[in-house]
């Protein structure tokens, strides 16, 4: 099992009399991509700022690579890369010049490291162009290049695909998978783009009202929300309802939903055929991460 690079335990944040975070616990391992999701005002950005030491926690602990950020902040933050909201870039300079400025902030970065990260993020052909000429997706990739220049093993991203077109979103998705699987970086992503997180994350942490209400992989979350169900395309949905009664739900004139174990499907379809029902197709019903999320939090407010 891969090493835990981020371990948050019972994080609490109080502003005045208001509890913003109420005992947040989560972890990220090397090579793992964790989606951090929740409705507006749930506490995602506050949690990220506490992890990075940008705000003071009221209580709790954050350990990065085994170092407590309150006791050993420099050692803890040494192997962390982050983009909170949007990357800080000098638009009038080239991408290469931006990376050279960041390089000077760290010790022991070899001269060829810039070329390495440029290749990793796919900007080799445009790195000498001014950032002002970059697309939004290219700027995000340059921001990620800045964040990984010092070879971190933990990358924290707040809304990395915000405002990107579909092509840019796919580019960032592929880049994050590459960083996790080839560079062995643990990645924590806060995002409202749940369909995209579904394509990239190994697991999700759901936060609501300052509390983690679920930390699991996406498939387990879906199974927890919806029991196994199948959609049948038939010639007479109303007649099927009369035969199966409470076992089925009518969707429209030609489609019904049944919630049964897979092993019982053959006997049900045979029963329908014996009663003159034509069963054209049987499809296992799938729900999206967004649908599972909305049912889990009991609302429809996604940040």
Tab-separated table of C-alpha atoms in Angstrom:
chain	number	residue	atom	x	y	z
A	1	UNK	CA	0.000	0.000	0.000
A	2	UNK	CA	1.321	3.445	-0.951
A	3	UNK	CA	2.584	5.840	1.684
A	4	UNK	CA	0.162	8.381	3.171
A	5	UNK	CA	1.367	11.849	2.139
A	6	UNK	CA	-1.501	13.867	3.648
A	7	UNK	CA	-3.204	12.984	6.916
A	8	UNK	CA	-5.760	15.420	8.378
A	9	UNK	CA	-7.313	14.563	11.729
A	10	UNK	CA	-10.194	16.371	13.453
A	11	UNK	CA	-9.564	19.730	11.767
A	12	UNK	CA	-11.677	22.465	13.337
A	13	UNK	CA	-11.954	26.107	12.364
A	14	UNK	CA	-13.955	28.664	14.296
A	15	UNK	CA	-14.487	32.287	13.289
A	16	UNK	CA	-16.065	34.219	16.120
A	17	UNK	CA	-18.856	31.992	17.411
A	18	UNK	CA	-19.341	30.214	14.085
A	19	UNK	CA	-17.933	26.713	13.518
A	20	UNK	CA	-16.689	26.610	9.911
A	21	UNK	CA	-15.071	23.159	10.103
A	22	UNK	CA	-16.201	20.510	12.591
A	23	UNK	CA	-13.663	17.731	12.871
A	24	UNK	CA	-12.472	17.177	9.281
A	25	UNK	CA	-10.466	13.975	8.752
A	26	UNK	CA	-9.136	12.795	5.386
A	27	UNK	CA	-6.046	11.257	3.859
A	28	UNK	CA	-4.262	11.104	0.503
A	29	UNK	CA	-1.736	8.450	-0.542
A	30	UNK	CA	1.005	8.653	-3.166
A	31	UNK	CA	-0.276	7.923	-6.659
A	32	UNK	CA	-3.890	8.509	-5.574
A	33	UNK	CA	-6.290	11.190	-6.867
A	34	UNK	CA	-8.868	12.273	-4.277
A	35	UNK	CA	-11.848	14.448	-5.175
A	36	UNK	CA	-12.934	16.880	-2.452
A	37	UNK	CA	-16.561	17.826	-3.101
A	38	UNK	CA	-19.402	19.578	-1.347
A	39	UNK	CA	-22.090	22.264	-1.710
A	40	UNK	CA	-21.540	26.026	-1.465
A	41	UNK	CA	-20.019	27.103	1.836
A	42	UNK	CA	-19.346	23.535	2.974
A	43	UNK	CA	-15.715	24.330	3.877
A	44	UNK	CA	-13.638	22.989	0.973
A	45	UNK	CA	-11.443	26.040	0.385
A	46	UNK	CA	-11.079	26.648	4.126
A	47	UNK	CA	-9.834	23.071	4.568
A	48	UNK	CA	-7.302	23.529	1.773
A	49	UNK	CA	-6.055	26.790	3.274
A	50	UNK	CA	-5.584	25.105	6.657
A	51	UNK	CA	-3.663	22.237	5.043
A	52	UNK	CA	-1.349	24.726	3.307
A	53	UNK	CA	-0.896	26.872	6.409
A	54	UNK	CA	-2.619	29.853	4.780
A	55	UNK	CA	-5.058	30.022	7.700
A	56	UNK	CA	-4.716	28.998	11.334
A	57	UNK	CA	-6.670	25.990	12.510
A	58	UNK	CA	-8.575	26.195	15.777
A	59	UNK	CA	-7.724	22.586	16.614
A	60	UNK	CA	-6.743	19.307	14.969
A	61	UNK	CA	-3.648	18.133	13.124
A	62	UNK	CA	-2.312	18.118	9.572
A	63	UNK	CA	0.603	15.834	8.784
A	64	UNK	CA	2.342	15.970	5.399
A	65	UNK	CA	4.917	13.241	4.794
A	66	UNK	CA	4.846	12.569	8.522
A	67	UNK	CA	5.574	16.182	9.537
A	68	UNK	CA	3.085	18.158	11.628
A	69	UNK	CA	2.557	21.538	9.962
A	70	UNK	CA	2.271	23.297	13.336
A	71	UNK	CA	5.511	21.846	14.694
A	72	UNK	CA	7.594	21.415	11.504
A	73	UNK	CA	6.022	23.682	8.907
A	74	UNK	CA	9.068	24.035	6.627
A	75	UNK	CA	9.668	20.281	6.442
A	76	UNK	CA	5.938	19.572	5.999
A	77	UNK	CA	5.381	22.027	3.163
A	78	UNK	CA	8.669	21.243	1.392
A	79	UNK	CA	7.173	18.518	-0.825
A	80	UNK	CA	3.815	20.192	-1.542
A	81	UNK	CA	2.686	21.863	-4.762
A	82	UNK	CA	-0.562	23.810	-4.916
A	83	UNK	CA	-2.814	26.013	-7.001
A	84	UNK	CA	-5.540	27.769	-5.038
A	85	UNK	CA	-8.193	29.272	-7.328
A	86	UNK	CA	-5.874	30.249	-10.232
A	87	UNK	CA	-2.112	30.130	-10.889
A	88	UNK	CA	-0.039	33.285	-10.325
A	89	UNK	CA	1.566	34.089	-13.655
A	90	UNK	CA	3.402	37.054	-15.160
A	91	UNK	CA	1.460	37.576	-18.361
A	92	UNK	CA	4.108	39.781	-20.038
A	93	UNK	CA	6.809	37.118	-19.629
A	94	UNK	CA	7.215	33.824	-21.452
A	95	UNK	CA	6.229	30.534	-19.881
A	96	UNK	CA	9.904	29.665	-19.571
A	97	UNK	CA	10.690	32.944	-17.772
A	98	UNK	CA	7.824	32.299	-15.345
A	99	UNK	CA	9.296	28.902	-14.495
A	100	UNK	CA	12.787	30.405	-14.039
A	101	UNK	CA	11.385	32.840	-11.447
A	102	UNK	CA	9.771	29.970	-9.518
A	103	UNK	CA	12.991	27.943	-9.745
A	104	UNK	CA	14.843	30.673	-7.829
A	105	UNK	CA	12.478	30.165	-4.869
A	106	UNK	CA	13.757	26.644	-4.255
A	107	UNK	CA	17.086	25.028	-3.491
A	108	UNK	CA	18.618	22.141	-5.401
A	109	UNK	CA	16.509	22.368	-8.578
A	110	UNK	CA	18.740	21.211	-11.425
A	111	UNK	CA	18.938	23.299	-14.626
A	112	UNK	CA	17.254	20.611	-16.712
A	113	UNK	CA	14.241	20.343	-14.350
A	114	UNK	CA	12.428	23.135	-16.204
A	115	UNK	CA	12.730	21.186	-19.462
A	116	UNK	CA	11.442	18.071	-17.674
A	117	UNK	CA	8.268	19.719	-16.339
A	118	UNK	CA	7.621	21.502	-19.633
A	119	UNK	CA	7.615	18.116	-21.342
A	120	UNK	CA	5.404	16.576	-18.624
A	121	UNK	CA	2.711	19.272	-19.011
A	122	UNK	CA	2.951	19.297	-22.822
A	123	UNK	CA	4.089	22.887	-23.398
A	124	UNK	CA	7.364	22.260	-25.239
A	125	UNK	CA	6.228	23.980	-28.460
A	126	UNK	CA	4.935	27.123	-26.734
A	127	UNK	CA	7.096	27.570	-23.644
A	128	UNK	CA	9.052	30.519	-25.143
A	129	UNK	CA	5.804	32.407	-26.026
A	130	UNK	CA	4.428	35.120	-23.764
A	131	UNK	CA	1.821	33.824	-21.312
A	132	UNK	CA	-0.576	36.520	-22.570
A	133	UNK	CA	-0.846	34.489	-25.794
A	134	UNK	CA	-1.707	31.253	-23.947
A	135	UNK	CA	-5.188	29.761	-23.822
A	136	UNK	CA	-6.745	29.295	-20.383
A	137	UNK	CA	-5.925	25.587	-20.513
A	138	UNK	CA	-2.285	26.318	-21.324
A	139	UNK	CA	-2.077	28.722	-18.382
A	140	UNK	CA	-3.462	26.024	-16.099
A	141	UNK	CA	-0.848	23.584	-17.388
A	142	UNK	CA	1.883	26.176	-16.814
A	143	UNK	CA	0.540	26.685	-13.284
A	144	UNK	CA	0.783	22.948	-12.674
A	145	UNK	CA	4.334	23.009	-14.088
A	146	UNK	CA	5.186	25.657	-11.488
A	147	UNK	CA	3.585	23.560	-8.753
A	148	UNK	CA	5.592	20.410	-9.595
A	149	UNK	CA	8.914	22.091	-10.393
A	150	UNK	CA	10.399	21.141	-6.998
A	151	UNK	CA	9.294	17.483	-7.329
A	152	UNK	CA	6.509	17.421	-4.728
A	153	UNK	CA	4.782	14.193	-3.745
A	154	UNK	CA	1.534	15.999	-2.838
A	155	UNK	CA	-0.354	18.289	-5.222
A	156	UNK	CA	-3.377	20.297	-4.045
A	157	UNK	CA	-5.627	21.901	-6.650
A	158	UNK	CA	-8.638	24.148	-6.092
A	159	UNK	CA	-10.933	24.133	-9.171
A	160	UNK	CA	-8.245	23.195	-11.749
A	161	UNK	CA	-10.735	22.987	-14.663
A	162	UNK	CA	-12.769	26.086	-13.815
A	163	UNK	CA	-13.586	28.051	-16.980
A	164	UNK	CA	-11.904	25.579	-19.332
A	165	UNK	CA	-13.462	24.405	-22.596
A	166	UNK	CA	-13.951	20.650	-23.145
A	167	UNK	CA	-10.556	20.295	-24.847
A	168	UNK	CA	-8.811	22.051	-21.955
A	169	UNK	CA	-10.625	19.868	-19.414
A	170	UNK	CA	-9.476	16.695	-21.178
A	171	UNK	CA	-5.884	18.012	-21.265
A	172	UNK	CA	-5.900	18.648	-17.505
A	173	UNK	CA	-7.547	15.268	-16.848
A	174	UNK	CA	-4.848	13.405	-18.770
A	175	UNK	CA	-2.116	15.452	-17.112
A	176	UNK	CA	-3.377	14.692	-13.592
A	177	UNK	CA	-3.575	10.968	-14.350
A	178	UNK	CA	-0.020	11.117	-15.664
A	179	UNK	CA	1.228	12.921	-12.546
A	180	UNK	CA	-0.449	10.402	-10.246
A	181	UNK	CA	0.382	7.213	-12.097
A	182	UNK	CA	3.774	8.016	-13.637
A	183	UNK	CA	5.206	10.592	-11.205
A	184	UNK	CA	3.585	8.885	-8.161
A	185	UNK	CA	2.175	12.147	-6.799
A	186	UNK	CA	-0.782	12.166	-4.403
A	187	UNK	CA	-3.390	14.679	-5.626
A	188	UNK	CA	-6.239	16.376	-3.746
A	189	UNK	CA	-8.712	18.168	-6.050
A	190	UNK	CA	-11.525	20.447	-4.964
A	191	UNK	CA	-13.967	20.867	-7.838
A	192	UNK	CA	-17.629	21.378	-8.710
A	193	UNK	CA	-17.133	19.573	-12.046
A	194	UNK	CA	-18.365	16.210	-10.799
A	195	UNK	CA	-18.589	14.554	-14.210
A	196	UNK	CA	-14.896	15.281	-14.681
A	197	UNK	CA	-13.937	14.068	-11.201
A	198	UNK	CA	-15.716	10.823	-12.005
A	199	UNK	CA	-13.253	10.329	-14.884
A	200	UNK	CA	-10.117	11.064	-12.899
A	201	UNK	CA	-10.521	10.293	-9.176
A	202	UNK	CA	-9.778	7.121	-7.251
A	203	UNK	CA	-11.989	8.179	-4.355
A	204	UNK	CA	-14.040	11.136	-3.108
A	205	UNK	CA	-14.449	12.953	0.193
A	206	UNK	CA	-17.843	14.628	0.565
A	207	UNK	CA	-18.074	17.596	2.915
A	208	UNK	CA	-21.332	19.144	4.113
A	209	UNK	CA	-21.780	21.869	6.718
A	210	UNK	CA	-18.136	21.602	7.759
A	211	UNK	CA	-18.180	17.811	8.258
A	212	UNK	CA	-16.954	14.897	6.137
A	213	UNK	CA	-20.025	12.741	5.553
A	214	UNK	CA	-18.383	10.190	3.233
A	215	UNK	CA	-14.886	9.099	2.204
A	216	UNK	CA	-15.009	6.232	-0.265
A	217	UNK	CA	-14.330	5.205	-3.851
A	218	UNK	CA	-16.872	6.290	-6.452
A	219	UNK	CA	-18.277	2.837	-7.207
A	220	UNK	CA	-18.953	2.130	-3.531
A	221	UNK	CA	-20.717	5.478	-3.217
A	222	UNK	CA	-22.980	4.686	-6.159
A	223	UNK	CA	-23.799	1.222	-4.798
A	224	UNK	CA	-24.620	2.713	-1.405
A	225	UNK	CA	-27.008	5.243	-2.946
A	226	UNK	CA	-28.773	2.975	-5.444
A	227	UNK	CA	-29.472	-0.715	-5.042
A	228	UNK	CA	-28.934	-2.882	-8.094
A	229	UNK	CA	-31.558	-2.042	-10.716
A	230	UNK	CA	-32.253	-2.760	-14.387
A	231	UNK	CA	-34.160	-1.008	-17.171
A	232	UNK	CA	-36.282	-3.255	-19.374
A	233	UNK	CA	-37.539	-2.174	-22.784
A	234	UNK	CA	-40.890	-3.908	-23.327
A	235	UNK	CA	-43.946	-3.674	-25.559
A	236	UNK	CA	-46.505	-3.070	-22.767
A	237	UNK	CA	-45.200	-1.374	-19.616
A	238	UNK	CA	-48.624	-1.182	-17.929
A	239	UNK	CA	-49.207	-4.901	-18.349
A	240	UNK	CA	-45.736	-5.608	-16.893
A	241	UNK	CA	-46.693	-3.543	-13.840
A	242	UNK	CA	-49.812	-5.693	-13.369
A	243	UNK	CA	-47.682	-8.848	-13.503
A	244	UNK	CA	-44.721	-7.770	-11.345
A	245	UNK	CA	-46.654	-5.320	-9.119
A	246	UNK	CA	-44.383	-3.731	-6.470
A	247	UNK	CA	-41.234	-5.206	-8.058
A	248	UNK	CA	-41.305	-2.700	-10.900
A	249	UNK	CA	-41.696	0.999	-11.652
A	250	UNK	CA	-43.023	2.394	-14.939
A	251	UNK	CA	-40.699	4.909	-16.627
A	252	UNK	CA	-42.750	5.360	-19.821
A	253	UNK	CA	-44.967	3.269	-22.119
A	254	UNK	CA	-42.043	1.062	-23.203
A	255	UNK	CA	-39.612	1.114	-20.266
A	256	UNK	CA	-39.786	-0.198	-16.708
A	257	UNK	CA	-37.311	-0.279	-13.827
A	258	UNK	CA	-36.908	-3.344	-11.648
A	259	UNK	CA	-34.738	-3.600	-8.537
A	260	UNK	CA	-33.624	-7.206	-8.308
A	261	UNK	CA	-30.520	-9.308	-7.934
A	262	UNK	CA	-28.870	-10.199	-11.244
A	263	UNK	CA	-29.486	-13.912	-10.590
A	264	UNK	CA	-33.269	-13.325	-10.603
A	265	UNK	CA	-33.344	-11.636	-14.019
A	266	UNK	CA	-33.752	-14.809	-16.130
A	267	UNK	CA	-36.807	-15.998	-14.159
A	268	UNK	CA	-38.427	-12.546	-14.357
A	269	UNK	CA	-37.936	-12.178	-18.109
A	270	UNK	CA	-39.225	-15.734	-18.597
A	271	UNK	CA	-42.324	-14.921	-16.519
A	272	UNK	CA	-42.969	-11.861	-18.681
A	273	UNK	CA	-42.547	-13.802	-21.922
A	274	UNK	CA	-44.949	-16.483	-20.646
A	275	UNK	CA	-47.496	-13.714	-20.189
A	276	UNK	CA	-47.104	-12.449	-23.742
A	277	UNK	CA	-44.695	-9.575	-22.980
A	278	UNK	CA	-41.915	-8.891	-25.468
A	279	UNK	CA	-38.645	-7.959	-23.716
A	280	UNK	CA	-36.460	-6.113	-26.224
A	281	UNK	CA	-33.502	-5.086	-24.032
A	282	UNK	CA	-32.270	-5.401	-20.441
A	283	UNK	CA	-29.809	-2.719	-19.286
A	284	UNK	CA	-28.133	-2.329	-15.896
A	285	UNK	CA	-28.967	1.108	-14.542
A	286	UNK	CA	-26.010	3.356	-13.775
A	287	UNK	CA	-26.020	6.676	-11.939
A	288	UNK	CA	-23.446	9.440	-12.231
A	289	UNK	CA	-21.254	10.779	-9.442
A	290	UNK	CA	-23.308	13.976	-9.570
A	291	UNK	CA	-26.574	12.068	-8.998
A	292	UNK	CA	-25.024	10.062	-6.163
A	293	UNK	CA	-23.635	13.255	-4.612
A	294	UNK	CA	-26.981	15.068	-4.737
A	295	UNK	CA	-28.796	12.144	-3.148
A	296	UNK	CA	-26.112	11.839	-0.477
A	297	UNK	CA	-26.250	15.483	0.624
A	298	UNK	CA	-30.018	15.678	0.213
A	299	UNK	CA	-30.046	18.744	-2.007
A	300	UNK	CA	-29.232	20.141	-5.417
A	301	UNK	CA	-26.699	22.863	-4.625
A	302	UNK	CA	-23.308	22.187	-6.212
A	303	UNK	CA	-20.538	24.761	-6.001
